[in-house]
């Protein structure tokens, strides 16, 4: 009897654990989290040796601009990132001598608002337009040329080369450069071109010549009038002298 009860309880427990709806279901597979938004400063921090550039990106607000551009547009961005040793090569006090606006322009000058792969450098059109603005001579020109596998960069103030590929994902490209890229407008401003002399129109010149000849006419007329007066007085004097001589004779 005791064995029968044990067998009965075992059967009941077995039925309970296999009742539909009570079976343990495998947990659904968790979808991988979407990749986080691209963050330039984090990429540079991971690469190392860009401490000064990161600080300037943040202090000028350019880091926030890049974050917004990368995550809200499809144009892509290319950054030429100077290493800490590049900033060490600047003349002492260079950064502190810049105004807030000039610091923004300096950092924006290192950013091209399009994605440029390493293979595109050979066919790129110069000068490149950076986020600093006008690429005309004397402003913010940036020229990139290649010689074999070497990529050369010139700004009119700085000549340097690309020394490494830091990051590239088809939307963002970050290249290390050996020197800080100094723009002409900030570090070698050109004096404004002199304004052209105003041209005198032919009609105006003709009028001035006419006025000039008109001014001489009254003087000439007055001179002629005085001469006629002298002649008339001389003739009258001669007539009077002749009459007096005749009278006394």
mmCIF file of C-alpha atoms in Angstrom, residues 4-233:
data_model
loop_
_atom_site.group_PDB
_atom_site.id
_atom_site.type_symbol
_atom_site.label_atom_id
_atom_site.label_comp_id
_atom_site.label_asym_id
_atom_site.label_seq_id
_atom_site.Cartn_x
_atom_site.Cartn_y
_atom_site.Cartn_z
ATOM 1 C CA UNK A 4 1.211 2.251 -4.239
ATOM 2 C CA UNK A 5 0.823 5.726 -2.686
ATOM 3 C CA UNK A 6 4.385 6.647 -3.611
ATOM 4 C CA UNK A 7 3.773 5.510 -7.185
ATOM 5 C CA UNK A 8 0.509 7.479 -7.359
ATOM 6 C CA UNK A 9 2.115 10.693 -6.095
ATOM 7 C CA UNK A 10 4.964 10.312 -8.564
ATOM 8 C CA UNK A 11 2.468 9.908 -11.407
ATOM 9 C CA UNK A 12 0.510 13.007 -10.339
ATOM 10 C CA UNK A 13 3.682 15.105 -10.106
ATOM 11 C CA UNK A 14 4.753 13.907 -13.535
ATOM 12 C CA UNK A 15 1.401 14.901 -15.034
ATOM 13 C CA UNK A 16 1.547 18.335 -13.425
ATOM 14 C CA UNK A 17 4.999 19.108 -14.814
ATOM 15 C CA UNK A 18 3.951 18.099 -18.355
ATOM 16 C CA UNK A 19 0.602 19.936 -18.453
ATOM 17 C CA UNK A 20 0.343 22.183 -21.556
ATOM 18 C CA UNK A 21 1.039 25.797 -20.703
ATOM 19 C CA UNK A 22 3.249 24.928 -17.815
ATOM 20 C CA UNK A 23 6.205 23.743 -19.826
ATOM 21 C CA UNK A 24 9.143 26.106 -19.625
ATOM 22 C CA UNK A 25 9.542 28.007 -22.870
ATOM 23 C CA UNK A 26 12.963 28.966 -24.238
ATOM 24 C CA UNK A 27 13.559 32.694 -23.839
ATOM 25 C CA UNK A 28 13.458 34.586 -27.175
ATOM 26 C CA UNK A 29 16.786 35.591 -28.692
ATOM 27 C CA UNK A 30 17.704 39.192 -27.813
ATOM 28 C CA UNK A 31 18.345 41.346 -30.897
ATOM 29 C CA UNK A 32 21.761 43.003 -30.877
ATOM 30 C CA UNK A 33 21.662 46.638 -29.818
ATOM 31 C CA UNK A 34 22.020 49.073 -32.713
ATOM 32 C CA UNK A 35 25.441 50.679 -32.961
ATOM 33 C CA UNK A 36 25.761 53.947 -31.069
ATOM 34 C CA UNK A 37 26.015 57.278 -32.872
ATOM 35 C CA UNK A 38 29.422 58.164 -34.250
ATOM 36 C CA UNK A 39 31.406 60.213 -31.764
ATOM 37 C CA UNK A 40 34.604 61.792 -33.070
ATOM 38 C CA UNK A 41 36.120 62.565 -29.676
ATOM 39 C CA UNK A 42 35.661 58.976 -28.488
ATOM 40 C CA UNK A 43 37.331 57.682 -31.643
ATOM 41 C CA UNK A 44 40.284 60.017 -31.075
ATOM 42 C CA UNK A 45 40.461 59.131 -27.372
ATOM 43 C CA UNK A 46 40.640 55.442 -28.274
ATOM 44 C CA UNK A 47 43.397 56.133 -30.816
ATOM 45 C CA UNK A 48 45.433 58.099 -28.249
ATOM 46 C CA UNK A 49 47.930 60.982 -28.776
ATOM 47 C CA UNK A 50 45.243 63.539 -29.715
ATOM 48 C CA UNK A 51 44.638 65.130 -26.281
ATOM 49 C CA UNK A 52 45.097 68.764 -27.357
ATOM 50 C CA UNK A 53 42.992 68.370 -30.494
ATOM 51 C CA UNK A 54 40.199 66.740 -28.494
ATOM 52 C CA UNK A 55 40.279 69.582 -25.952
ATOM 53 C CA UNK A 56 40.005 72.178 -28.717
ATOM 54 C CA UNK A 57 37.209 70.255 -30.439
ATOM 55 C CA UNK A 58 35.207 70.427 -27.223
ATOM 56 C CA UNK A 59 36.059 73.990 -26.144
ATOM 57 C CA UNK A 60 35.218 75.476 -29.552
ATOM 58 C CA UNK A 61 31.960 73.544 -29.893
ATOM 59 C CA UNK A 62 33.134 71.896 -33.118
ATOM 60 C CA UNK A 63 32.766 68.442 -31.523
ATOM 61 C CA UNK A 64 29.018 69.023 -31.105
ATOM 62 C CA UNK A 65 28.758 70.259 -34.699
ATOM 63 C CA UNK A 66 30.451 67.122 -35.986
ATOM 64 C CA UNK A 67 28.252 64.898 -33.822
ATOM 65 C CA UNK A 68 25.150 66.489 -35.303
ATOM 66 C CA UNK A 69 26.426 66.301 -38.882
ATOM 67 C CA UNK A 70 27.465 62.669 -38.673
ATOM 68 C CA UNK A 71 24.190 61.524 -37.170
ATOM 69 C CA UNK A 72 21.760 63.708 -39.103
ATOM 70 C CA UNK A 73 23.139 63.787 -42.651
ATOM 71 C CA UNK A 74 24.662 61.463 -45.234
ATOM 72 C CA UNK A 75 27.373 63.790 -46.552
ATOM 73 C CA UNK A 76 30.154 62.359 -44.421
ATOM 74 C CA UNK A 77 33.166 64.120 -42.905
ATOM 75 C CA UNK A 78 36.943 63.959 -43.251
ATOM 76 C CA UNK A 79 39.189 65.133 -40.411
ATOM 77 C CA UNK A 80 42.901 65.853 -40.460
ATOM 78 C CA UNK A 81 43.862 65.320 -36.823
ATOM 79 C CA UNK A 82 47.135 66.817 -35.547
ATOM 80 C CA UNK A 83 48.829 64.751 -32.855
ATOM 81 C CA UNK A 84 49.953 66.203 -29.523
ATOM 82 C CA UNK A 85 53.506 66.402 -30.867
ATOM 83 C CA UNK A 86 52.210 68.548 -33.742
ATOM 84 C CA UNK A 87 50.855 71.115 -31.283
ATOM 85 C CA UNK A 88 54.145 70.977 -29.375
ATOM 86 C CA UNK A 89 55.844 72.143 -32.567
ATOM 87 C CA UNK A 90 53.916 75.430 -32.580
ATOM 88 C CA UNK A 91 55.566 78.611 -31.362
ATOM 89 C CA UNK A 92 54.948 79.154 -27.639
ATOM 90 C CA UNK A 93 51.746 81.094 -26.979
ATOM 91 C CA UNK A 94 50.312 80.535 -30.458
ATOM 92 C CA UNK A 95 46.993 79.101 -29.308
ATOM 93 C CA UNK A 96 46.573 81.580 -26.439
ATOM 94 C CA UNK A 97 47.107 84.493 -28.834
ATOM 95 C CA UNK A 98 44.029 83.531 -30.868
ATOM 96 C CA UNK A 99 40.584 84.958 -30.285
ATOM 97 C CA UNK A 100 37.688 82.573 -29.665
ATOM 98 C CA UNK A 101 36.566 83.033 -33.276
ATOM 99 C CA UNK A 102 40.046 82.290 -34.604
ATOM 100 C CA UNK A 103 40.275 79.117 -32.512
ATOM 101 C CA UNK A 104 36.987 77.939 -34.024
ATOM 102 C CA UNK A 105 38.297 78.714 -37.527
ATOM 103 C CA UNK A 106 41.541 76.863 -36.783
ATOM 104 C CA UNK A 107 39.733 73.671 -35.752
ATOM 105 C CA UNK A 108 37.145 73.908 -38.539
ATOM 106 C CA UNK A 109 40.045 74.243 -40.983
ATOM 107 C CA UNK A 110 40.946 70.626 -40.163
ATOM 108 C CA UNK A 111 37.481 69.387 -41.199
ATOM 109 C CA UNK A 112 36.234 68.702 -44.746
ATOM 110 C CA UNK A 113 32.419 68.389 -44.923
ATOM 111 C CA UNK A 114 32.581 65.322 -47.209
ATOM 112 C CA UNK A 115 33.949 61.818 -46.890
ATOM 113 C CA UNK A 116 37.306 61.399 -48.635
ATOM 114 C CA UNK A 117 38.805 57.926 -48.779
ATOM 115 C CA UNK A 118 42.546 57.461 -49.052
ATOM 116 C CA UNK A 119 42.197 56.456 -52.708
ATOM 117 C CA UNK A 120 40.320 59.701 -53.515
ATOM 118 C CA UNK A 121 43.299 61.899 -52.662
ATOM 119 C CA UNK A 122 44.840 61.212 -56.075
ATOM 120 C CA UNK A 123 41.881 62.661 -57.983
ATOM 121 C CA UNK A 124 40.609 65.315 -55.594
ATOM 122 C CA UNK A 125 40.030 68.884 -56.854
ATOM 123 C CA UNK A 126 41.990 71.689 -55.217
ATOM 124 C CA UNK A 127 41.627 73.819 -53.268
ATOM 125 C CA UNK A 128 39.485 71.845 -50.853
ATOM 126 C CA UNK A 129 36.750 73.727 -49.060
ATOM 127 C CA UNK A 130 36.901 73.166 -45.311
ATOM 128 C CA UNK A 131 34.321 74.008 -42.697
ATOM 129 C CA UNK A 132 36.269 77.200 -41.961
ATOM 130 C CA UNK A 133 34.824 78.766 -45.117
ATOM 131 C CA UNK A 134 36.152 80.507 -48.245
ATOM 132 C CA UNK A 135 38.889 78.477 -49.946
ATOM 133 C CA UNK A 136 40.178 81.410 -52.027
ATOM 134 C CA UNK A 137 43.805 82.515 -51.779
ATOM 135 C CA UNK A 138 44.402 84.572 -48.647
ATOM 136 C CA UNK A 139 41.461 82.999 -46.797
ATOM 137 C CA UNK A 140 41.242 79.254 -46.077
ATOM 138 C CA UNK A 141 42.823 77.423 -49.039
ATOM 139 C CA UNK A 142 43.753 73.775 -48.456
ATOM 140 C CA UNK A 143 45.516 71.825 -51.196
ATOM 141 C CA UNK A 144 46.130 68.082 -51.207
ATOM 142 C CA UNK A 145 48.519 66.361 -53.627
ATOM 143 C CA UNK A 146 50.014 62.891 -53.816
ATOM 144 C CA UNK A 147 53.431 61.568 -54.682
ATOM 145 C CA UNK A 148 53.364 57.816 -54.834
ATOM 146 C CA UNK A 149 51.847 56.719 -51.530
ATOM 147 C CA UNK A 150 52.610 60.039 -49.819
ATOM 148 C CA UNK A 151 49.770 62.524 -49.299
ATOM 149 C CA UNK A 152 50.980 66.127 -49.077
ATOM 150 C CA UNK A 153 48.979 68.999 -47.611
ATOM 151 C CA UNK A 154 49.694 72.709 -47.985
ATOM 152 C CA UNK A 155 47.795 75.697 -46.626
ATOM 153 C CA UNK A 156 49.977 78.574 -47.803
ATOM 154 C CA UNK A 157 51.452 78.674 -44.279
ATOM 155 C CA UNK A 158 51.958 74.984 -43.428
ATOM 156 C CA UNK A 159 53.379 72.136 -45.491
ATOM 157 C CA UNK A 160 52.897 68.668 -44.056
ATOM 158 C CA UNK A 161 51.957 65.073 -44.868
ATOM 159 C CA UNK A 162 49.370 62.530 -43.815
ATOM 160 C CA UNK A 163 51.180 60.134 -41.501
ATOM 161 C CA UNK A 164 48.445 57.597 -40.784
ATOM 162 C CA UNK A 165 44.859 56.453 -41.193
ATOM 163 C CA UNK A 166 43.198 56.684 -37.762
ATOM 164 C CA UNK A 167 39.620 55.686 -38.637
ATOM 165 C CA UNK A 168 37.373 55.089 -41.641
ATOM 166 C CA UNK A 169 33.862 53.683 -41.904
ATOM 167 C CA UNK A 170 32.555 55.005 -45.224
ATOM 168 C CA UNK A 171 31.040 58.104 -43.600
ATOM 169 C CA UNK A 172 33.828 59.380 -41.364
ATOM 170 C CA UNK A 173 37.517 59.385 -42.226
ATOM 171 C CA UNK A 174 40.167 60.538 -39.738
ATOM 172 C CA UNK A 175 43.775 60.981 -40.852
ATOM 173 C CA UNK A 176 46.740 61.899 -38.669
ATOM 174 C CA UNK A 177 48.860 64.832 -39.856
ATOM 175 C CA UNK A 178 52.387 65.737 -38.759
ATOM 176 C CA UNK A 179 51.707 69.453 -38.262
ATOM 177 C CA UNK A 180 48.856 71.722 -37.212
ATOM 178 C CA UNK A 181 47.232 73.130 -40.355
ATOM 179 C CA UNK A 182 47.510 76.929 -40.100
ATOM 180 C CA UNK A 183 45.107 78.895 -42.339
ATOM 181 C CA UNK A 184 46.256 82.021 -44.157
ATOM 182 C CA UNK A 185 43.403 84.220 -42.954
ATOM 183 C CA UNK A 186 44.414 83.688 -39.325
ATOM 184 C CA UNK A 187 48.209 83.343 -39.509
ATOM 185 C CA UNK A 188 49.136 85.220 -42.703
ATOM 186 C CA UNK A 189 46.368 87.735 -43.453
ATOM 187 C CA UNK A 190 46.719 89.601 -46.722
ATOM 188 C CA UNK A 191 46.118 93.378 -46.919
ATOM 189 C CA UNK A 192 42.902 94.254 -48.730
ATOM 190 C CA UNK A 193 43.343 95.076 -52.401
ATOM 191 C CA UNK A 194 43.270 98.839 -53.092
ATOM 192 C CA UNK A 195 40.023 100.112 -54.500
ATOM 193 C CA UNK A 196 40.237 100.902 -58.234
ATOM 194 C CA UNK A 197 40.402 104.579 -59.133
ATOM 195 C CA UNK A 198 37.033 105.897 -60.338
ATOM 196 C CA UNK A 199 36.951 106.133 -64.130
ATOM 197 C CA UNK A 200 35.894 109.412 -65.734
ATOM 198 C CA UNK A 201 33.302 108.913 -68.425
ATOM 199 C CA UNK A 202 33.834 110.495 -71.839
ATOM 200 C CA UNK A 203 30.684 112.564 -71.548
ATOM 201 C CA UNK A 204 31.791 113.965 -68.185
ATOM 202 C CA UNK A 205 35.283 114.738 -69.510
ATOM 203 C CA UNK A 206 33.789 116.456 -72.562
ATOM 204 C CA UNK A 207 31.585 118.569 -70.299
ATOM 205 C CA UNK A 208 34.575 119.547 -68.154
ATOM 206 C CA UNK A 209 36.540 120.565 -71.270
ATOM 207 C CA UNK A 210 33.564 122.569 -72.465
ATOM 208 C CA UNK A 211 33.223 124.307 -69.104
ATOM 209 C CA UNK A 212 36.951 125.029 -69.134
ATOM 210 C CA UNK A 213 36.772 126.702 -72.568
ATOM 211 C CA UNK A 214 33.689 128.620 -71.509
ATOM 212 C CA UNK A 215 35.537 130.028 -68.515
ATOM 213 C CA UNK A 216 38.211 131.581 -70.815
ATOM 214 C CA UNK A 217 35.689 133.418 -73.048
ATOM 215 C CA UNK A 218 34.680 136.266 -70.627
ATOM 216 C CA UNK A 219 38.341 137.100 -69.951
ATOM 217 C CA UNK A 220 39.085 137.260 -73.669
ATOM 218 C CA UNK A 221 36.003 139.440 -74.288
ATOM 219 C CA UNK A 222 36.943 141.837 -71.482
ATOM 220 C CA UNK A 223 40.483 142.185 -72.849
ATOM 221 C CA UNK A 224 39.171 142.977 -76.337
ATOM 222 C CA UNK A 225 36.693 145.505 -74.912
ATOM 223 C CA UNK A 226 39.474 147.354 -73.070
ATOM 224 C CA UNK A 227 41.610 147.527 -76.236
ATOM 225 C CA UNK A 228 38.718 149.067 -78.201
ATOM 226 C CA UNK A 229 38.257 151.662 -75.437
ATOM 227 C CA UNK A 230 41.921 152.671 -75.592
ATOM 228 C CA UNK A 231 41.794 153.116 -79.368
ATOM 229 C CA UNK A 232 38.642 155.218 -79.136
ATOM 230 C CA UNK A 233 40.181 157.518 -76.481
#
